[in-house]
Amino acid sequence: MTQSAEVISRIRVLVVDDQALIRRGMTLMLAVEPDFAVVGQASDGVEAVEMAERLRPDVGLMDLHMPRKSGVAATREIRQLLPQTRILVLTTLDAEEMVFEAVRAGAHAYLLKDANENEVLETVRAVHRGEFRLTAQIAGKVMDQFRQLASRFEALPAGAI
């Protein structure tokens, strides 16, 4: 394989986090993998949208709590502008409301920052393939919410739908 073909086949990632140390750590972790190319780093949601539009990454690695524009708002805008770009949320926020907002905005995966390196790398690859991923803790919240919605649906009178 020629070098140009190798570069084209790499997963292009945009790293978005307001903490410089996290951005740098994620970038270094991804850079040593032969199938990744970090195409940019953004420190807030406004930069994320601008950079995504310009760089057209395959995957955005997105924090949620950021200045100027949240990761949820940035995810929503990026998915509207670039439906082929997939978003992996990587955050410390595990509140149900944030999880559902991120999923509604178009996130393909939701990991907490206590995920191990292999879990992050494999999730980026899975999201690039079009898969959806949630950590076990987040999946539990989604399942609980689904059960609550299902029981409300079942409680509706016949013909109400």
JSON list of C-alpha atoms in Angstrom, two decimals:
[
{"chain": "A", "resi": 1, "resn": "MET", "atom": "CA", "xyz": [0.00, 0.00, 0.00]},
{"chain": "A", "resi": 2, "resn": "THR", "atom": "CA", "xyz": [1.34, 3.41, -0.88]},
{"chain": "A", "resi": 3, "resn": "GLN", "atom": "CA", "xyz": [1.72, 6.04, 1.81]},
{"chain": "A", "resi": 4, "resn": "SER", "atom": "CA", "xyz": [-1.08, 8.17, 0.29]},
{"chain": "A", "resi": 5, "resn": "ALA", "atom": "CA", "xyz": [-3.47, 5.19, 0.27]},
{"chain": "A", "resi": 6, "resn": "GLU", "atom": "CA", "xyz": [-2.51, 4.49, 3.90]},
{"chain": "A", "resi": 7, "resn": "VAL", "atom": "CA", "xyz": [-3.32, 8.07, 4.91]},
{"chain": "A", "resi": 8, "resn": "ILE", "atom": "CA", "xyz": [-6.66, 7.99, 3.10]},
{"chain": "A", "resi": 9, "resn": "SER", "atom": "CA", "xyz": [-7.70, 4.79, 4.92]},
{"chain": "A", "resi": 10, "resn": "ARG", "atom": "CA", "xyz": [-7.05, 6.23, 8.38]},
{"chain": "A", "resi": 11, "resn": "ILE", "atom": "CA", "xyz": [-9.96, 7.25, 10.61]},
{"chain": "A", "resi": 12, "resn": "ARG", "atom": "CA", "xyz": [-9.93, 11.06, 10.73]},
{"chain": "A", "resi": 13, "resn": "VAL", "atom": "CA", "xyz": [-10.69, 12.26, 14.27]},
{"chain": "A", "resi": 14, "resn": "LEU", "atom": "CA", "xyz": [-11.47, 15.70, 15.68]},
{"chain": "A", "resi": 15, "resn": "VAL", "atom": "CA", "xyz": [-10.77, 15.89, 19.43]},
{"chain": "A", "resi": 16, "resn": "VAL", "atom": "CA", "xyz": [-13.02, 18.34, 21.30]},
{"chain": "A", "resi": 17, "resn": "ASP", "atom": "CA", "xyz": [-12.52, 19.16, 24.98]},
{"chain": "A", "resi": 18, "resn": "ASP", "atom": "CA", "xyz": [-12.12, 22.39, 26.91]},
{"chain": "A", "resi": 19, "resn": "GLN", "atom": "CA", "xyz": [-9.27, 20.90, 28.96]},
{"chain": "A", "resi": 20, "resn": "ALA", "atom": "CA", "xyz": [-5.96, 21.12, 27.11]},
{"chain": "A", "resi": 21, "resn": "LEU", "atom": "CA", "xyz": [-4.51, 18.16, 29.00]},
{"chain": "A", "resi": 22, "resn": "ILE", "atom": "CA", "xyz": [-7.39, 15.90, 27.93]},
{"chain": "A", "resi": 23, "resn": "ARG", "atom": "CA", "xyz": [-7.12, 17.06, 24.29]},
{"chain": "A", "resi": 24, "resn": "ARG", "atom": "CA", "xyz": [-3.38, 16.41, 24.28]},
{"chain": "A", "resi": 25, "resn": "GLY", "atom": "CA", "xyz": [-3.75, 13.02, 25.98]},
{"chain": "A", "resi": 26, "resn": "MET", "atom": "CA", "xyz": [-6.44, 11.86, 23.56]},
{"chain": "A", "resi": 27, "resn": "THR", "atom": "CA", "xyz": [-4.43, 13.14, 20.60]},
{"chain": "A", "resi": 28, "resn": "LEU", "atom": "CA", "xyz": [-1.26, 11.33, 21.73]},
{"chain": "A", "resi": 29, "resn": "MET", "atom": "CA", "xyz": [-3.20, 8.12, 22.43]},
{"chain": "A", "resi": 30, "resn": "LEU", "atom": "CA", "xyz": [-4.78, 8.18, 18.96]},
{"chain": "A", "resi": 31, "resn": "ALA", "atom": "CA", "xyz": [-1.58, 9.26, 17.16]},
{"chain": "A", "resi": 32, "resn": "VAL", "atom": "CA", "xyz": [0.31, 6.07, 18.04]},
{"chain": "A", "resi": 33, "resn": "GLU", "atom": "CA", "xyz": [-2.37, 3.92, 16.43]},
{"chain": "A", "resi": 34, "resn": "PRO", "atom": "CA", "xyz": [-1.73, 3.26, 12.72]},
{"chain": "A", "resi": 35, "resn": "ASP", "atom": "CA", "xyz": [-5.41, 3.51, 11.75]},
{"chain": "A", "resi": 36, "resn": "PHE", "atom": "CA", "xyz": [-6.05, 6.99, 13.24]},
{"chain": "A", "resi": 37, "resn": "ALA", "atom": "CA", "xyz": [-5.22, 10.52, 12.12]},
{"chain": "A", "resi": 38, "resn": "VAL", "atom": "CA", "xyz": [-6.11, 13.37, 14.45]},
{"chain": "A", "resi": 39, "resn": "VAL", "atom": "CA", "xyz": [-7.07, 16.15, 12.05]},
{"chain": "A", "resi": 40, "resn": "GLY", "atom": "CA", "xyz": [-7.77, 18.82, 14.64]},
{"chain": "A", "resi": 41, "resn": "GLN", "atom": "CA", "xyz": [-8.38, 19.82, 18.23]},
{"chain": "A", "resi": 42, "resn": "ALA", "atom": "CA", "xyz": [-11.10, 22.19, 19.43]},
{"chain": "A", "resi": 43, "resn": "SER", "atom": "CA", "xyz": [-11.46, 23.74, 22.89]},
{"chain": "A", "resi": 44, "resn": "ASP", "atom": "CA", "xyz": [-15.21, 24.44, 22.78]},
{"chain": "A", "resi": 45, "resn": "GLY", "atom": "CA", "xyz": [-18.36, 23.77, 20.81]},
{"chain": "A", "resi": 46, "resn": "VAL", "atom": "CA", "xyz": [-18.02, 26.82, 18.57]},
{"chain": "A", "resi": 47, "resn": "GLU", "atom": "CA", "xyz": [-14.53, 25.75, 17.46]},
{"chain": "A", "resi": 48, "resn": "ALA", "atom": "CA", "xyz": [-15.76, 22.17, 17.08]},
{"chain": "A", "resi": 49, "resn": "VAL", "atom": "CA", "xyz": [-18.45, 23.13, 14.58]},
{"chain": "A", "resi": 50, "resn": "GLU", "atom": "CA", "xyz": [-16.11, 25.44, 12.63]},
{"chain": "A", "resi": 51, "resn": "MET", "atom": "CA", "xyz": [-13.32, 22.85, 12.51]},
{"chain": "A", "resi": 52, "resn": "ALA", "atom": "CA", "xyz": [-15.66, 20.00, 11.63]},
{"chain": "A", "resi": 53, "resn": "GLU", "atom": "CA", "xyz": [-17.08, 21.97, 8.72]},
{"chain": "A", "resi": 54, "resn": "ARG", "atom": "CA", "xyz": [-13.58, 22.76, 7.46]},
{"chain": "A", "resi": 55, "resn": "LEU", "atom": "CA", "xyz": [-11.83, 19.43, 8.20]},
{"chain": "A", "resi": 56, "resn": "ARG", "atom": "CA", "xyz": [-14.72, 16.97, 7.68]},
{"chain": "A", "resi": 57, "resn": "PRO", "atom": "CA", "xyz": [-13.62, 14.34, 10.23]},
{"chain": "A", "resi": 58, "resn": "ASP", "atom": "CA", "xyz": [-14.96, 10.81, 10.24]},
{"chain": "A", "resi": 59, "resn": "VAL", "atom": "CA", "xyz": [-15.38, 10.87, 14.02]},
{"chain": "A", "resi": 60, "resn": "GLY", "atom": "CA", "xyz": [-15.67, 13.65, 16.57]},
{"chain": "A", "resi": 61, "resn": "LEU", "atom": "CA", "xyz": [-14.51, 12.80, 20.09]},
{"chain": "A", "resi": 62, "resn": "MET", "atom": "CA", "xyz": [-16.72, 15.23, 22.03]},
{"chain": "A", "resi": 63, "resn": "ASP", "atom": "CA", "xyz": [-16.85, 16.47, 25.63]},
{"chain": "A", "resi": 64, "resn": "LEU", "atom": "CA", "xyz": [-20.23, 17.82, 26.74]},
{"chain": "A", "resi": 65, "resn": "HIS", "atom": "CA", "xyz": [-19.52, 20.53, 29.30]},
{"chain": "A", "resi": 66, "resn": "MET", "atom": "CA", "xyz": [-17.65, 23.30, 27.49]},
{"chain": "A", "resi": 67, "resn": "PRO", "atom": "CA", "xyz": [-17.71, 27.10, 27.27]},
{"chain": "A", "resi": 68, "resn": "ARG", "atom": "CA", "xyz": [-19.43, 29.09, 24.51]},
{"chain": "A", "resi": 69, "resn": "LYS", "atom": "CA", "xyz": [-21.35, 26.09, 23.12]},
{"chain": "A", "resi": 70, "resn": "SER", "atom": "CA", "xyz": [-22.04, 22.76, 24.78]},
{"chain": "A", "resi": 71, "resn": "GLY", "atom": "CA", "xyz": [-21.05, 19.44, 23.31]},
{"chain": "A", "resi": 72, "resn": "VAL", "atom": "CA", "xyz": [-24.74, 18.61, 22.85]},
{"chain": "A", "resi": 73, "resn": "ALA", "atom": "CA", "xyz": [-25.32, 21.75, 20.75]},
{"chain": "A", "resi": 74, "resn": "ALA", "atom": "CA", "xyz": [-22.10, 21.15, 18.80]},
{"chain": "A", "resi": 75, "resn": "THR", "atom": "CA", "xyz": [-23.07, 17.53, 18.18]},
{"chain": "A", "resi": 76, "resn": "ARG", "atom": "CA", "xyz": [-26.48, 18.58, 16.88]},
{"chain": "A", "resi": 77, "resn": "GLU", "atom": "CA", "xyz": [-24.95, 21.17, 14.50]},
{"chain": "A", "resi": 78, "resn": "ILE", "atom": "CA", "xyz": [-22.19, 18.88, 13.25]},
{"chain": "A", "resi": 79, "resn": "ARG", "atom": "CA", "xyz": [-24.66, 16.07, 12.56]},
{"chain": "A", "resi": 80, "resn": "GLN", "atom": "CA", "xyz": [-26.91, 18.49, 10.64]},
{"chain": "A", "resi": 81, "resn": "LEU", "atom": "CA", "xyz": [-24.03, 19.93, 8.61]},
{"chain": "A", "resi": 82, "resn": "LEU", "atom": "CA", "xyz": [-22.11, 16.68, 8.17]},
{"chain": "A", "resi": 83, "resn": "PRO", "atom": "CA", "xyz": [-24.38, 13.64, 8.55]},
{"chain": "A", "resi": 84, "resn": "GLN", "atom": "CA", "xyz": [-21.47, 11.34, 7.67]},
{"chain": "A", "resi": 85, "resn": "THR", "atom": "CA", "xyz": [-19.47, 12.52, 10.71]},
{"chain": "A", "resi": 86, "resn": "ARG", "atom": "CA", "xyz": [-20.14, 10.35, 13.72]},
{"chain": "A", "resi": 87, "resn": "ILE", "atom": "CA", "xyz": [-19.87, 11.65, 17.28]},
{"chain": "A", "resi": 88, "resn": "LEU", "atom": "CA", "xyz": [-18.48, 9.77, 20.26]},
{"chain": "A", "resi": 89, "resn": "VAL", "atom": "CA", "xyz": [-19.23, 11.56, 23.52]},
{"chain": "A", "resi": 90, "resn": "LEU", "atom": "CA", "xyz": [-16.42, 11.24, 26.08]},
{"chain": "A", "resi": 91, "resn": "THR", "atom": "CA", "xyz": [-17.37, 13.03, 29.28]},
{"chain": "A", "resi": 92, "resn": "THR", "atom": "CA", "xyz": [-17.57, 12.89, 33.06]},
{"chain": "A", "resi": 93, "resn": "LEU", "atom": "CA", "xyz": [-21.31, 13.67, 32.91]},
{"chain": "A", "resi": 94, "resn": "ASP", "atom": "CA", "xyz": [-23.51, 10.66, 33.53]},
{"chain": "A", "resi": 95, "resn": "ALA", "atom": "CA", "xyz": [-26.77, 12.41, 34.45]},
{"chain": "A", "resi": 96, "resn": "GLU", "atom": "CA", "xyz": [-29.68, 10.83, 32.57]},
{"chain": "A", "resi": 97, "resn": "GLU", "atom": "CA", "xyz": [-30.73, 14.16, 31.10]},
{"chain": "A", "resi": 98, "resn": "MET", "atom": "CA", "xyz": [-27.29, 14.68, 29.52]},
{"chain": "A", "resi": 99, "resn": "VAL", "atom": "CA", "xyz": [-27.19, 11.16, 28.13]},
{"chain": "A", "resi": 100, "resn": "PHE", "atom": "CA", "xyz": [-30.56, 11.52, 26.44]},
{"chain": "A", "resi": 101, "resn": "GLU", "atom": "CA", "xyz": [-29.80, 15.02, 25.15]},
{"chain": "A", "resi": 102, "resn": "ALA", "atom": "CA", "xyz": [-26.58, 13.76, 23.56]},
{"chain": "A", "resi": 103, "resn": "VAL", "atom": "CA", "xyz": [-28.34, 10.77, 21.99]},
{"chain": "A", "resi": 104, "resn": "ARG", "atom": "CA", "xyz": [-31.15, 13.00, 20.68]},
{"chain": "A", "resi": 105, "resn": "ALA", "atom": "CA", "xyz": [-28.53, 15.35, 19.24]},
{"chain": "A", "resi": 106, "resn": "GLY", "atom": "CA", "xyz": [-27.10, 12.47, 17.20]},
{"chain": "A", "resi": 107, "resn": "ALA", "atom": "CA", "xyz": [-24.27, 10.95, 19.26]},
{"chain": "A", "resi": 108, "resn": "HIS", "atom": "CA", "xyz": [-23.36, 7.41, 18.21]},
{"chain": "A", "resi": 109, "resn": "ALA", "atom": "CA", "xyz": [-21.57, 6.50, 21.44]},
{"chain": "A", "resi": 110, "resn": "TYR", "atom": "CA", "xyz": [-21.37, 7.68, 25.02]},
{"chain": "A", "resi": 111, "resn": "LEU", "atom": "CA", "xyz": [-18.34, 6.89, 27.17]},
{"chain": "A", "resi": 112, "resn": "LEU", "atom": "CA", "xyz": [-17.32, 8.21, 30.53]},
{"chain": "A", "resi": 113, "resn": "LYS", "atom": "CA", "xyz": [-13.81, 9.57, 30.97]},
{"chain": "A", "resi": 114, "resn": "ASP", "atom": "CA", "xyz": [-12.95, 6.72, 33.33]},
{"chain": "A", "resi": 115, "resn": "ALA", "atom": "CA", "xyz": [-13.03, 4.37, 30.30]},
{"chain": "A", "resi": 116, "resn": "ASN", "atom": "CA", "xyz": [-9.75, 2.61, 29.64]},
{"chain": "A", "resi": 117, "resn": "GLU", "atom": "CA", "xyz": [-7.60, 3.31, 26.60]},
{"chain": "A", "resi": 118, "resn": "ASN", "atom": "CA", "xyz": [-8.61, 0.15, 24.74]},
{"chain": "A", "resi": 119, "resn": "GLU", "atom": "CA", "xyz": [-12.30, 0.90, 25.27]},
{"chain": "A", "resi": 120, "resn": "VAL", "atom": "CA", "xyz": [-11.89, 4.39, 23.79]},
{"chain": "A", "resi": 121, "resn": "LEU", "atom": "CA", "xyz": [-9.89, 3.13, 20.79]},
{"chain": "A", "resi": 122, "resn": "GLU", "atom": "CA", "xyz": [-12.32, 0.29, 20.06]},
{"chain": "A", "resi": 123, "resn": "THR", "atom": "CA", "xyz": [-15.31, 2.60, 20.43]},
{"chain": "A", "resi": 124, "resn": "VAL", "atom": "CA", "xyz": [-13.85, 5.09, 17.92]},
{"chain": "A", "resi": 125, "resn": "ARG", "atom": "CA", "xyz": [-13.37, 2.21, 15.49]},
{"chain": "A", "resi": 126, "resn": "ALA", "atom": "CA", "xyz": [-16.89, 0.88, 16.12]},
{"chain": "A", "resi": 127, "resn": "VAL", "atom": "CA", "xyz": [-18.48, 4.31, 15.67]},
{"chain": "A", "resi": 128, "resn": "HIS", "atom": "CA", "xyz": [-16.54, 4.72, 12.42]},
{"chain": "A", "resi": 129, "resn": "ARG", "atom": "CA", "xyz": [-18.07, 1.42, 11.24]},
{"chain": "A", "resi": 130, "resn": "GLY", "atom": "CA", "xyz": [-21.53, 2.81, 12.02]},
{"chain": "A", "resi": 131, "resn": "GLU", "atom": "CA", "xyz": [-22.08, 0.99, 15.31]},
{"chain": "A", "resi": 132, "resn": "PHE", "atom": "CA", "xyz": [-23.62, 2.51, 18.44]},
{"chain": "A", "resi": 133, "resn": "ARG", "atom": "CA", "xyz": [-21.95, 2.05, 21.83]},
{"chain": "A", "resi": 134, "resn": "LEU", "atom": "CA", "xyz": [-22.73, 2.89, 25.45]},
{"chain": "A", "resi": 135, "resn": "THR", "atom": "CA", "xyz": [-20.78, 2.09, 28.60]},
{"chain": "A", "resi": 136, "resn": "ALA", "atom": "CA", "xyz": [-22.54, -0.42, 30.87]},
{"chain": "A", "resi": 137, "resn": "GLN", "atom": "CA", "xyz": [-23.47, 2.32, 33.35]},
{"chain": "A", "resi": 138, "resn": "ILE", "atom": "CA", "xyz": [-25.01, 4.48, 30.62]},
{"chain": "A", "resi": 139, "resn": "ALA", "atom": "CA", "xyz": [-26.75, 1.49, 28.99]},
{"chain": "A", "resi": 140, "resn": "GLY", "atom": "CA", "xyz": [-28.39, 0.79, 32.34]},
{"chain": "A", "resi": 141, "resn": "LYS", "atom": "CA", "xyz": [-29.78, 4.33, 32.46]},
{"chain": "A", "resi": 142, "resn": "VAL", "atom": "CA", "xyz": [-31.10, 3.99, 28.91]},
{"chain": "A", "resi": 143, "resn": "MET", "atom": "CA", "xyz": [-32.76, 0.67, 29.72]},
{"chain": "A", "resi": 144, "resn": "ASP", "atom": "CA", "xyz": [-34.38, 2.13, 32.86]},
{"chain": "A", "resi": 145, "resn": "GLN", "atom": "CA", "xyz": [-35.73, 5.05, 30.85]},
{"chain": "A", "resi": 146, "resn": "PHE", "atom": "CA", "xyz": [-37.02, 2.70, 28.16]},
{"chain": "A", "resi": 147, "resn": "ARG", "atom": "CA", "xyz": [-38.85, 0.62, 30.80]},
{"chain": "A", "resi": 148, "resn": "GLN", "atom": "CA", "xyz": [-40.43, 3.77, 32.24]},
{"chain": "A", "resi": 149, "resn": "LEU", "atom": "CA", "xyz": [-41.59, 4.90, 28.81]},
{"chain": "A", "resi": 150, "resn": "ALA", "atom": "CA", "xyz": [-42.91, 1.43, 27.99]},
{"chain": "A", "resi": 151, "resn": "SER", "atom": "CA", "xyz": [-44.93, 1.25, 31.21]},
{"chain": "A", "resi": 152, "resn": "ARG", "atom": "CA", "xyz": [-46.41, 4.71, 30.52]},
{"chain": "A", "resi": 153, "resn": "PHE", "atom": "CA", "xyz": [-47.28, 3.57, 26.99]},
{"chain": "A", "resi": 154, "resn": "GLU", "atom": "CA", "xyz": [-48.94, 0.40, 28.31]},
{"chain": "A", "resi": 155, "resn": "ALA", "atom": "CA", "xyz": [-50.96, 2.48, 30.81]},
{"chain": "A", "resi": 156, "resn": "LEU", "atom": "CA", "xyz": [-52.60, 4.55, 28.05]},
{"chain": "A", "resi": 157, "resn": "PRO", "atom": "CA", "xyz": [-56.25, 3.75, 27.41]},
{"chain": "A", "resi": 158, "resn": "ALA", "atom": "CA", "xyz": [-56.99, 1.69, 24.32]},
{"chain": "A", "resi": 159, "resn": "GLY", "atom": "CA", "xyz": [-57.41, 3.85, 21.24]},
{"chain": "A", "resi": 160, "resn": "ALA", "atom": "CA", "xyz": [-55.41, 6.76, 22.74]},
{"chain": "A", "resi": 161, "resn": "ILE", "atom": "CA", "xyz": [-52.59, 6.25, 20.28]}
]
